[in-house]
Amino acid sequence: MFVQDGTQHDIQDDAQEDTARLVARARAGDGAAWARLVERYSGLLWSIARSYRLGEADAGDVVQTAWLRLVERIDRIERPDAVGSWLVVTVRRESLRAARRASARTGSAPGRDGDLGGSAVPAPPATRPEEVTLARERLGQVAAALEALPRRCQSLLRLAALAPTHAELAAALGIPVGSIGPTRARCLDRLLRRLTT
């Protein structure tokens, strides 16, 4: 919570209320509301699909299927403010199905290890070669420190930048909402210690 003009204001409540309004508008056929929902949640959904080691095509199919399921069921969503969590659960289920299908084709075991495939943070633009070199070196250090963390921390930190609410992040990771903040703080502390030693 933060205080603004002497009143307390909960950012998470605003995000949920805004989501509920977007869902109501989408139910009424508002294309702009659909576009905003897709913009808000697609990055998170793609990250979850990739965490199941799905190829680009399979991950795309999973995300598209989740959006299709929402279109089909939007009138039956009981908690419009929690549509992000609903999408996360749908993508997790579809990802598991896709991973099982892929493993049946290849004979390998399906799995989810939190590897989101590469670095999600591009190097900042720089004009001088030494700035580019330093930025890449620092990015490499952060990536190496992140890779050295336990898988759970890697997944949490990678998804935390994409998840609009703690509820959605908790649903994506399969952990209680109340443990998101403390767990993220511990993971960030571990990451910082690796970067400073």
mmCIF file with all atom_site columns, C-alpha atoms in Angstrom:
data_model
loop_
_atom_site.group_PDB
_atom_site.id
_atom_site.type_symbol
_atom_site.label_atom_id
_atom_site.label_alt_id
_atom_site.label_comp_id
_atom_site.label_asym_id
_atom_site.label_entity_id
_atom_site.label_seq_id
_atom_site.pdbx_PDB_ins_code
_atom_site.Cartn_x
_atom_site.Cartn_y
_atom_site.Cartn_z
_atom_site.occupancy
_atom_site.B_iso_or_equiv
_atom_site.pdbx_formal_charge
_atom_site.auth_seq_id
_atom_site.auth_comp_id
_atom_site.auth_asym_id
_atom_site.auth_atom_id
_atom_site.pdbx_PDB_model_num
ATOM 1   C CA . MET A 1 1   ? 0.000   0.000   0.000   1.00 0.00 ? 1   MET A CA 1
ATOM 2   C CA . PHE A 1 2   ? 1.024   3.593   -0.445  1.00 0.00 ? 2   PHE A CA 1
ATOM 3   C CA . VAL A 1 3   ? -0.384  6.885   0.776   1.00 0.00 ? 3   VAL A CA 1
ATOM 4   C CA . GLN A 1 4   ? -1.453  9.539   -1.677  1.00 0.00 ? 4   GLN A CA 1
ATOM 5   C CA . ASP A 1 5   ? -3.184  12.748  -0.577  1.00 0.00 ? 5   ASP A CA 1
ATOM 6   C CA . GLY A 1 6   ? -3.726  11.264  2.875   1.00 0.00 ? 6   GLY A CA 1
ATOM 7   C CA . THR A 1 7   ? -5.599  8.167   1.650   1.00 0.00 ? 7   THR A CA 1
ATOM 8   C CA . GLN A 1 8   ? -4.405  4.589   1.509   1.00 0.00 ? 8   GLN A CA 1
ATOM 9   C CA . HIS A 1 9   ? -4.510  2.985   -1.868  1.00 0.00 ? 9   HIS A CA 1
ATOM 10  C CA . ASP A 1 10  ? -3.904  -0.653  -2.735  1.00 0.00 ? 10  ASP A CA 1
ATOM 11  C CA . ILE A 1 11  ? -2.279  -1.073  -6.159  1.00 0.00 ? 11  ILE A CA 1
ATOM 12  C CA . GLN A 1 12  ? -3.246  -4.729  -6.414  1.00 0.00 ? 12  GLN A CA 1
ATOM 13  C CA . ASP A 1 13  ? -6.942  -3.901  -5.781  1.00 0.00 ? 13  ASP A CA 1
ATOM 14  C CA . ASP A 1 14  ? -6.792  -1.333  -8.593  1.00 0.00 ? 14  ASP A CA 1
ATOM 15  C CA . ALA A 1 15  ? -5.286  -3.872  -10.983 1.00 0.00 ? 15  ALA A CA 1
ATOM 16  C CA . GLN A 1 16  ? -7.997  -6.399  -10.121 1.00 0.00 ? 16  GLN A CA 1
ATOM 17  C CA . GLU A 1 17  ? -10.738 -3.797  -10.486 1.00 0.00 ? 17  GLU A CA 1
ATOM 18  C CA . ASP A 1 18  ? -9.292  -2.675  -13.806 1.00 0.00 ? 18  ASP A CA 1
ATOM 19  C CA . THR A 1 19  ? -9.153  -6.301  -14.975 1.00 0.00 ? 19  THR A CA 1
ATOM 20  C CA . ALA A 1 20  ? -12.784 -6.824  -13.970 1.00 0.00 ? 20  ALA A CA 1
ATOM 21  C CA . ARG A 1 21  ? -13.772 -3.755  -16.027 1.00 0.00 ? 21  ARG A CA 1
ATOM 22  C CA . LEU A 1 22  ? -11.785 -5.017  -19.008 1.00 0.00 ? 22  LEU A CA 1
ATOM 23  C CA . VAL A 1 23  ? -13.473 -8.418  -18.801 1.00 0.00 ? 23  VAL A CA 1
ATOM 24  C CA . ALA A 1 24  ? -16.906 -6.765  -18.599 1.00 0.00 ? 24  ALA A CA 1
ATOM 25  C CA . ARG A 1 25  ? -16.107 -4.671  -21.663 1.00 0.00 ? 25  ARG A CA 1
ATOM 26  C CA . ALA A 1 26  ? -14.737 -7.721  -23.511 1.00 0.00 ? 26  ALA A CA 1
ATOM 27  C CA . ARG A 1 27  ? -17.957 -9.618  -22.706 1.00 0.00 ? 27  ARG A CA 1
ATOM 28  C CA . ALA A 1 28  ? -19.840 -6.770  -24.355 1.00 0.00 ? 28  ALA A CA 1
ATOM 29  C CA . GLY A 1 29  ? -17.724 -7.151  -27.506 1.00 0.00 ? 29  GLY A CA 1
ATOM 30  C CA . ASP A 1 30  ? -15.252 -4.302  -26.968 1.00 0.00 ? 30  ASP A CA 1
ATOM 31  C CA . GLY A 1 31  ? -12.233 -5.107  -29.165 1.00 0.00 ? 31  GLY A CA 1
ATOM 32  C CA . ALA A 1 32  ? -10.029 -2.580  -27.363 1.00 0.00 ? 32  ALA A CA 1
ATOM 33  C CA . ALA A 1 33  ? -10.691 -4.357  -24.054 1.00 0.00 ? 33  ALA A CA 1
ATOM 34  C CA . TRP A 1 34  ? -9.707  -7.689  -25.627 1.00 0.00 ? 34  TRP A CA 1
ATOM 35  C CA . ALA A 1 35  ? -6.538  -6.115  -26.997 1.00 0.00 ? 35  ALA A CA 1
ATOM 36  C CA . ARG A 1 36  ? -5.677  -4.740  -23.546 1.00 0.00 ? 36  ARG A CA 1
ATOM 37  C CA . LEU A 1 37  ? -6.222  -8.139  -21.908 1.00 0.00 ? 37  LEU A CA 1
ATOM 38  C CA . VAL A 1 38  ? -4.020  -9.804  -24.518 1.00 0.00 ? 38  VAL A CA 1
ATOM 39  C CA . GLU A 1 39  ? -1.348  -7.121  -24.026 1.00 0.00 ? 39  GLU A CA 1
ATOM 40  C CA . ARG A 1 40  ? -1.490  -7.525  -20.248 1.00 0.00 ? 40  ARG A CA 1
ATOM 41  C CA . TYR A 1 41  ? -1.255  -11.313 -20.061 1.00 0.00 ? 41  TYR A CA 1
ATOM 42  C CA . SER A 1 42  ? 0.394   -12.667 -23.216 1.00 0.00 ? 42  SER A CA 1
ATOM 43  C CA . GLY A 1 43  ? 3.978   -12.289 -21.986 1.00 0.00 ? 43  GLY A CA 1
ATOM 44  C CA . LEU A 1 44  ? 3.167   -14.187 -18.810 1.00 0.00 ? 44  LEU A CA 1
ATOM 45  C CA . LEU A 1 45  ? 1.345   -16.930 -20.718 1.00 0.00 ? 45  LEU A CA 1
ATOM 46  C CA . TRP A 1 46  ? 4.218   -17.356 -23.174 1.00 0.00 ? 46  TRP A CA 1
ATOM 47  C CA . SER A 1 47  ? 6.698   -17.603 -20.299 1.00 0.00 ? 47  SER A CA 1
ATOM 48  C CA . ILE A 1 48  ? 4.671   -20.327 -18.639 1.00 0.00 ? 48  ILE A CA 1
ATOM 49  C CA . ALA A 1 49  ? 4.342   -22.290 -21.884 1.00 0.00 ? 49  ALA A CA 1
ATOM 50  C CA . ARG A 1 50  ? 8.091   -22.039 -22.482 1.00 0.00 ? 50  ARG A CA 1
ATOM 51  C CA . SER A 1 51  ? 8.801   -23.207 -18.942 1.00 0.00 ? 51  SER A CA 1
ATOM 52  C CA . TYR A 1 52  ? 7.423   -26.590 -20.033 1.00 0.00 ? 52  TYR A CA 1
ATOM 53  C CA . ARG A 1 53  ? 10.216  -26.794 -22.651 1.00 0.00 ? 53  ARG A CA 1
ATOM 54  C CA . LEU A 1 54  ? 7.757   -26.443 -25.507 1.00 0.00 ? 54  LEU A CA 1
ATOM 55  C CA . GLY A 1 55  ? 8.988   -25.422 -28.920 1.00 0.00 ? 55  GLY A CA 1
ATOM 56  C CA . GLU A 1 56  ? 7.902   -22.097 -30.380 1.00 0.00 ? 56  GLU A CA 1
ATOM 57  C CA . ALA A 1 57  ? 5.030   -23.619 -32.391 1.00 0.00 ? 57  ALA A CA 1
ATOM 58  C CA . ASP A 1 58  ? 3.708   -25.691 -29.476 1.00 0.00 ? 58  ASP A CA 1
ATOM 59  C CA . ALA A 1 59  ? 4.000   -22.754 -27.066 1.00 0.00 ? 59  ALA A CA 1
ATOM 60  C CA . GLY A 1 60  ? 2.124   -20.580 -29.561 1.00 0.00 ? 60  GLY A CA 1
ATOM 61  C CA . ASP A 1 61  ? -0.614  -23.190 -29.848 1.00 0.00 ? 61  ASP A CA 1
ATOM 62  C CA . VAL A 1 62  ? -0.911  -23.381 -26.063 1.00 0.00 ? 62  VAL A CA 1
ATOM 63  C CA . VAL A 1 63  ? -1.227  -19.611 -25.665 1.00 0.00 ? 63  VAL A CA 1
ATOM 64  C CA . GLN A 1 64  ? -3.710  -19.390 -28.526 1.00 0.00 ? 64  GLN A CA 1
ATOM 65  C CA . THR A 1 65  ? -5.760  -22.216 -27.007 1.00 0.00 ? 65  THR A CA 1
ATOM 66  C CA . ALA A 1 66  ? -5.886  -20.404 -23.661 1.00 0.00 ? 66  ALA A CA 1
ATOM 67  C CA . TRP A 1 67  ? -7.241  -17.272 -25.340 1.00 0.00 ? 67  TRP A CA 1
ATOM 68  C CA . LEU A 1 68  ? -9.751  -19.381 -27.283 1.00 0.00 ? 68  LEU A CA 1
ATOM 69  C CA . ARG A 1 69  ? -10.937 -20.999 -24.039 1.00 0.00 ? 69  ARG A CA 1
ATOM 70  C CA . LEU A 1 70  ? -11.430 -17.536 -22.552 1.00 0.00 ? 70  LEU A CA 1
ATOM 71  C CA . VAL A 1 71  ? -13.458 -16.407 -25.576 1.00 0.00 ? 71  VAL A CA 1
ATOM 72  C CA . GLU A 1 72  ? -15.615 -19.526 -25.268 1.00 0.00 ? 72  GLU A CA 1
ATOM 73  C CA . ARG A 1 73  ? -16.138 -19.147 -21.517 1.00 0.00 ? 73  ARG A CA 1
ATOM 74  C CA . ILE A 1 74  ? -15.971 -15.426 -20.826 1.00 0.00 ? 74  ILE A CA 1
ATOM 75  C CA . ASP A 1 75  ? -19.668 -15.261 -19.976 1.00 0.00 ? 75  ASP A CA 1
ATOM 76  C CA . ARG A 1 76  ? -19.181 -17.967 -17.339 1.00 0.00 ? 76  ARG A CA 1
ATOM 77  C CA . ILE A 1 77  ? -16.113 -16.508 -15.596 1.00 0.00 ? 77  ILE A CA 1
ATOM 78  C CA . GLU A 1 78  ? -17.263 -16.153 -11.979 1.00 0.00 ? 78  GLU A CA 1
ATOM 79  C CA . ARG A 1 79  ? -14.499 -13.779 -10.851 1.00 0.00 ? 79  ARG A CA 1
ATOM 80  C CA . PRO A 1 80  ? -13.612 -11.375 -13.665 1.00 0.00 ? 80  PRO A CA 1
ATOM 81  C CA . ASP A 1 81  ? -10.979 -9.743  -11.436 1.00 0.00 ? 81  ASP A CA 1
ATOM 82  C CA . ALA A 1 82  ? -9.120  -13.102 -11.354 1.00 0.00 ? 82  ALA A CA 1
ATOM 83  C CA . VAL A 1 83  ? -9.138  -13.755 -15.111 1.00 0.00 ? 83  VAL A CA 1
ATOM 84  C CA . GLY A 1 84  ? -5.326  -13.639 -15.090 1.00 0.00 ? 84  GLY A CA 1
ATOM 85  C CA . SER A 1 85  ? -5.193  -16.558 -12.674 1.00 0.00 ? 85  SER A CA 1
ATOM 86  C CA . TRP A 1 86  ? -7.762  -18.390 -14.774 1.00 0.00 ? 86  TRP A CA 1
ATOM 87  C CA . LEU A 1 87  ? -5.585  -17.891 -17.868 1.00 0.00 ? 87  LEU A CA 1
ATOM 88  C CA . VAL A 1 88  ? -2.487  -19.067 -15.981 1.00 0.00 ? 88  VAL A CA 1
ATOM 89  C CA . VAL A 1 89  ? -4.173  -22.292 -14.860 1.00 0.00 ? 89  VAL A CA 1
ATOM 90  C CA . THR A 1 90  ? -5.466  -22.869 -18.397 1.00 0.00 ? 90  THR A CA 1
ATOM 91  C CA . VAL A 1 91  ? -1.984  -22.382 -19.901 1.00 0.00 ? 91  VAL A CA 1
ATOM 92  C CA . ARG A 1 92  ? -0.428  -24.694 -17.328 1.00 0.00 ? 92  ARG A CA 1
ATOM 93  C CA . ARG A 1 93  ? -2.920  -27.438 -18.174 1.00 0.00 ? 93  ARG A CA 1
ATOM 94  C CA . GLU A 1 94  ? -2.561  -26.952 -21.921 1.00 0.00 ? 94  GLU A CA 1
ATOM 95  C CA . SER A 1 95  ? 1.243   -26.832 -21.603 1.00 0.00 ? 95  SER A CA 1
ATOM 96  C CA . LEU A 1 96  ? 1.269   -30.120 -19.735 1.00 0.00 ? 96  LEU A CA 1
ATOM 97  C CA . ARG A 1 97  ? -0.915  -31.703 -22.434 1.00 0.00 ? 97  ARG A CA 1
ATOM 98  C CA . ALA A 1 98  ? 1.357   -30.350 -25.173 1.00 0.00 ? 98  ALA A CA 1
ATOM 99  C CA . ALA A 1 99  ? 4.480   -31.535 -23.324 1.00 0.00 ? 99  ALA A CA 1
ATOM 100 C CA . ARG A 1 100 ? 2.981   -35.012 -23.003 1.00 0.00 ? 100 ARG A CA 1
ATOM 101 C CA . ARG A 1 101 ? 2.112   -35.091 -26.704 1.00 0.00 ? 101 ARG A CA 1
ATOM 102 C CA . ALA A 1 102 ? 5.635   -33.929 -27.589 1.00 0.00 ? 102 ALA A CA 1
ATOM 103 C CA . SER A 1 103 ? 7.219   -36.535 -25.315 1.00 0.00 ? 103 SER A CA 1
ATOM 104 C CA . ALA A 1 104 ? 5.074   -39.247 -26.889 1.00 0.00 ? 104 ALA A CA 1
ATOM 105 C CA . ARG A 1 105 ? 6.385   -38.172 -30.313 1.00 0.00 ? 105 ARG A CA 1
ATOM 106 C CA . THR A 1 106 ? 10.028  -38.050 -29.220 1.00 0.00 ? 106 THR A CA 1
ATOM 107 C CA . GLY A 1 107 ? 10.055  -40.679 -26.477 1.00 0.00 ? 107 GLY A CA 1
ATOM 108 C CA . SER A 1 108 ? 11.440  -38.233 -23.893 1.00 0.00 ? 108 SER A CA 1
ATOM 109 C CA . ALA A 1 109 ? 9.957   -37.468 -20.501 1.00 0.00 ? 109 ALA A CA 1
ATOM 110 C CA . PRO A 1 110 ? 7.851   -34.304 -20.236 1.00 0.00 ? 110 PRO A CA 1
ATOM 111 C CA . GLY A 1 111 ? 9.022   -31.800 -17.702 1.00 0.00 ? 111 GLY A CA 1
ATOM 112 C CA . ARG A 1 112 ? 8.927   -28.309 -16.403 1.00 0.00 ? 112 ARG A CA 1
ATOM 113 C CA . ASP A 1 113 ? 12.133  -26.978 -14.990 1.00 0.00 ? 113 ASP A CA 1
ATOM 114 C CA . GLY A 1 114 ? 11.614  -23.235 -15.023 1.00 0.00 ? 114 GLY A CA 1
ATOM 115 C CA . ASP A 1 115 ? 13.981  -22.679 -17.930 1.00 0.00 ? 115 ASP A CA 1
ATOM 116 C CA . LEU A 1 116 ? 12.340  -19.880 -19.851 1.00 0.00 ? 116 LEU A CA 1
ATOM 117 C CA . GLY A 1 117 ? 14.764  -20.022 -22.706 1.00 0.00 ? 117 GLY A CA 1
ATOM 118 C CA . GLY A 1 118 ? 17.426  -17.391 -22.880 1.00 0.00 ? 118 GLY A CA 1
ATOM 119 C CA . SER A 1 119 ? 17.656  -13.978 -21.367 1.00 0.00 ? 119 SER A CA 1
ATOM 120 C CA . ALA A 1 120 ? 14.498  -11.916 -21.237 1.00 0.00 ? 120 ALA A CA 1
ATOM 121 C CA . VAL A 1 121 ? 16.453  -8.696  -20.697 1.00 0.00 ? 121 VAL A CA 1
ATOM 122 C CA . PRO A 1 122 ? 18.150  -7.217  -23.772 1.00 0.00 ? 122 PRO A CA 1
ATOM 123 C CA . ALA A 1 123 ? 21.343  -5.231  -23.449 1.00 0.00 ? 123 ALA A CA 1
ATOM 124 C CA . PRO A 1 124 ? 20.615  -1.505  -23.194 1.00 0.00 ? 124 PRO A CA 1
ATOM 125 C CA . PRO A 1 125 ? 21.326  0.526   -26.311 1.00 0.00 ? 125 PRO A CA 1
ATOM 126 C CA . ALA A 1 126 ? 24.728  2.176   -26.296 1.00 0.00 ? 126 ALA A CA 1
ATOM 127 C CA . THR A 1 127 ? 26.545  4.245   -28.866 1.00 0.00 ? 127 THR A CA 1
ATOM 128 C CA . ARG A 1 128 ? 30.167  3.535   -27.969 1.00 0.00 ? 128 ARG A CA 1
ATOM 129 C CA . PRO A 1 129 ? 31.690  0.066   -28.367 1.00 0.00 ? 129 PRO A CA 1
ATOM 130 C CA . GLU A 1 130 ? 33.027  0.036   -24.800 1.00 0.00 ? 130 GLU A CA 1
ATOM 131 C CA . GLU A 1 131 ? 29.509  0.732   -23.468 1.00 0.00 ? 131 GLU A CA 1
ATOM 132 C CA . VAL A 1 132 ? 28.137  -2.169  -25.496 1.00 0.00 ? 132 VAL A CA 1
ATOM 133 C CA . THR A 1 133 ? 30.914  -4.441  -24.227 1.00 0.00 ? 133 THR A CA 1
ATOM 134 C CA . LEU A 1 134 ? 30.362  -3.432  -20.587 1.00 0.00 ? 134 LEU A CA 1
ATOM 135 C CA . ALA A 1 135 ? 26.590  -3.834  -20.884 1.00 0.00 ? 135 ALA A CA 1
ATOM 136 C CA . ARG A 1 136 ? 26.952  -7.308  -22.406 1.00 0.00 ? 136 ARG A CA 1
ATOM 137 C CA . GLU A 1 137 ? 29.454  -8.300  -19.745 1.00 0.00 ? 137 GLU A CA 1
ATOM 138 C CA . ARG A 1 138 ? 27.131  -7.144  -16.957 1.00 0.00 ? 138 ARG A CA 1
ATOM 139 C CA . LEU A 1 139 ? 24.161  -8.889  -18.570 1.00 0.00 ? 139 LEU A CA 1
ATOM 140 C CA . GLY A 1 140 ? 26.244  -12.059 -18.787 1.00 0.00 ? 140 GLY A CA 1
ATOM 141 C CA . GLN A 1 141 ? 27.104  -11.768 -15.094 1.00 0.00 ? 141 GLN A CA 1
ATOM 142 C CA . VAL A 1 142 ? 23.436  -11.364 -14.159 1.00 0.00 ? 142 VAL A CA 1
ATOM 143 C CA . ALA A 1 143 ? 22.439  -14.290 -16.388 1.00 0.00 ? 143 ALA A CA 1
ATOM 144 C CA . ALA A 1 144 ? 25.163  -16.489 -14.876 1.00 0.00 ? 144 ALA A CA 1
ATOM 145 C CA . ALA A 1 145 ? 24.149  -15.518 -11.325 1.00 0.00 ? 145 ALA A CA 1
ATOM 146 C CA . LEU A 1 146 ? 20.502  -16.223 -12.156 1.00 0.00 ? 146 LEU A CA 1
ATOM 147 C CA . GLU A 1 147 ? 21.378  -19.631 -13.624 1.00 0.00 ? 147 GLU A CA 1
ATOM 148 C CA . ALA A 1 148 ? 23.263  -20.519 -10.429 1.00 0.00 ? 148 ALA A CA 1
ATOM 149 C CA . LEU A 1 149 ? 20.128  -20.009 -8.320  1.00 0.00 ? 149 LEU A CA 1
ATOM 150 C CA . PRO A 1 150 ? 17.746  -22.869 -7.521  1.00 0.00 ? 150 PRO A CA 1
ATOM 151 C CA . ARG A 1 151 ? 15.169  -23.500 -10.282 1.00 0.00 ? 151 ARG A CA 1
ATOM 152 C CA . ARG A 1 152 ? 12.340  -22.173 -8.128  1.00 0.00 ? 152 ARG A CA 1
ATOM 153 C CA . CYS A 1 153 ? 14.119  -18.819 -7.717  1.00 0.00 ? 153 CYS A CA 1
ATOM 154 C CA . GLN A 1 154 ? 14.936  -18.677 -11.421 1.00 0.00 ? 154 GLN A CA 1
ATOM 155 C CA . SER A 1 155 ? 11.287  -19.210 -12.356 1.00 0.00 ? 155 SER A CA 1
ATOM 156 C CA . LEU A 1 156 ? 9.975   -16.758 -9.788  1.00 0.00 ? 156 LEU A CA 1
ATOM 157 C CA . LEU A 1 157 ? 12.366  -13.965 -10.750 1.00 0.00 ? 157 LEU A CA 1
ATOM 158 C CA . ARG A 1 158 ? 11.805  -14.435 -14.477 1.00 0.00 ? 158 ARG A CA 1
ATOM 159 C CA . LEU A 1 159 ? 8.032   -14.471 -14.150 1.00 0.00 ? 159 LEU A CA 1
ATOM 160 C CA . ALA A 1 160 ? 7.868   -11.696 -11.543 1.00 0.00 ? 160 ALA A CA 1
ATOM 161 C CA . ALA A 1 161 ? 8.617   -9.081  -14.177 1.00 0.00 ? 161 ALA A CA 1
ATOM 162 C CA . LEU A 1 162 ? 5.641   -10.295 -16.230 1.00 0.00 ? 162 LEU A CA 1
ATOM 163 C CA . ALA A 1 163 ? 2.970   -11.103 -13.647 1.00 0.00 ? 163 ALA A CA 1
ATOM 164 C CA . PRO A 1 164 ? 0.610   -8.200  -12.964 1.00 0.00 ? 164 PRO A CA 1
ATOM 165 C CA . THR A 1 165 ? -0.520  -9.507  -9.551  1.00 0.00 ? 165 THR A CA 1
ATOM 166 C CA . HIS A 1 166 ? 0.750   -11.795 -6.819  1.00 0.00 ? 166 HIS A CA 1
ATOM 167 C CA . ALA A 1 167 ? -2.263  -14.071 -7.375  1.00 0.00 ? 167 ALA A CA 1
ATOM 168 C CA . GLU A 1 168 ? -1.319  -14.640 -10.997 1.00 0.00 ? 168 GLU A CA 1
ATOM 169 C CA . LEU A 1 169 ? 2.329   -15.197 -10.125 1.00 0.00 ? 169 LEU A CA 1
ATOM 170 C CA . ALA A 1 170 ? 1.311   -17.669 -7.403  1.00 0.00 ? 170 ALA A CA 1
ATOM 171 C CA . ALA A 1 171 ? -0.930  -19.523 -9.845  1.00 0.00 ? 171 ALA A CA 1
ATOM 172 C CA . ALA A 1 172 ? 1.846   -19.659 -12.442 1.00 0.00 ? 172 ALA A CA 1
ATOM 173 C CA . LEU A 1 173 ? 4.313   -21.112 -9.954  1.00 0.00 ? 173 LEU A CA 1
ATOM 174 C CA . GLY A 1 174 ? 1.897   -23.240 -7.956  1.00 0.00 ? 174 GLY A CA 1
ATOM 175 C CA . ILE A 1 175 ? 2.763   -21.643 -4.602  1.00 0.00 ? 175 ILE A CA 1
ATOM 176 C CA . PRO A 1 176 ? 0.635   -19.754 -2.037  1.00 0.00 ? 176 PRO A CA 1
ATOM 177 C CA . VAL A 1 177 ? 0.019   -16.054 -2.686  1.00 0.00 ? 177 VAL A CA 1
ATOM 178 C CA . GLY A 1 178 ? 1.318   -15.150 0.771   1.00 0.00 ? 178 GLY A CA 1
ATOM 179 C CA . SER A 1 179 ? 4.711   -16.656 0.050   1.00 0.00 ? 179 SER A CA 1
ATOM 180 C CA . ILE A 1 180 ? 5.378   -14.652 -3.140  1.00 0.00 ? 180 ILE A CA 1
ATOM 181 C CA . GLY A 1 181 ? 6.801   -11.538 -1.453  1.00 0.00 ? 181 GLY A CA 1
ATOM 182 C CA . PRO A 1 182 ? 9.049   -13.294 1.073   1.00 0.00 ? 182 PRO A CA 1
ATOM 183 C CA . THR A 1 183 ? 10.234  -15.861 -1.479  1.00 0.00 ? 183 THR A CA 1
ATOM 184 C CA . ARG A 1 184 ? 10.997  -13.178 -4.051  1.00 0.00 ? 184 ARG A CA 1
ATOM 185 C CA . ALA A 1 185 ? 12.912  -11.177 -1.427  1.00 0.00 ? 185 ALA A CA 1
ATOM 186 C CA . ARG A 1 186 ? 15.014  -14.236 -0.531  1.00 0.00 ? 186 ARG A CA 1
ATOM 187 C CA . CYS A 1 187 ? 15.667  -14.997 -4.205  1.00 0.00 ? 187 CYS A CA 1
ATOM 188 C CA . LEU A 1 188 ? 16.680  -11.404 -4.934  1.00 0.00 ? 188 LEU A CA 1
ATOM 189 C CA . ASP A 1 189 ? 18.976  -11.447 -1.909  1.00 0.00 ? 189 ASP A CA 1
ATOM 190 C CA . ARG A 1 190 ? 20.631  -14.636 -3.203  1.00 0.00 ? 190 ARG A CA 1
ATOM 191 C CA . LEU A 1 191 ? 21.000  -13.098 -6.648  1.00 0.00 ? 191 LEU A CA 1
ATOM 192 C CA . LEU A 1 192 ? 22.536  -9.918  -5.209  1.00 0.00 ? 192 LEU A CA 1
ATOM 193 C CA . ARG A 1 193 ? 24.972  -11.925 -3.095  1.00 0.00 ? 193 ARG A CA 1
ATOM 194 C CA . ARG A 1 194 ? 26.098  -13.855 -6.181  1.00 0.00 ? 194 ARG A CA 1
ATOM 195 C CA . LEU A 1 195 ? 26.596  -10.624 -8.087  1.00 0.00 ? 195 LEU A CA 1
ATOM 196 C CA . THR A 1 196 ? 28.617  -8.942  -5.348  1.00 0.00 ? 196 THR A CA 1
ATOM 197 C CA . THR A 1 197 ? 30.948  -11.840 -4.510  1.00 0.00 ? 197 THR A CA 1
#
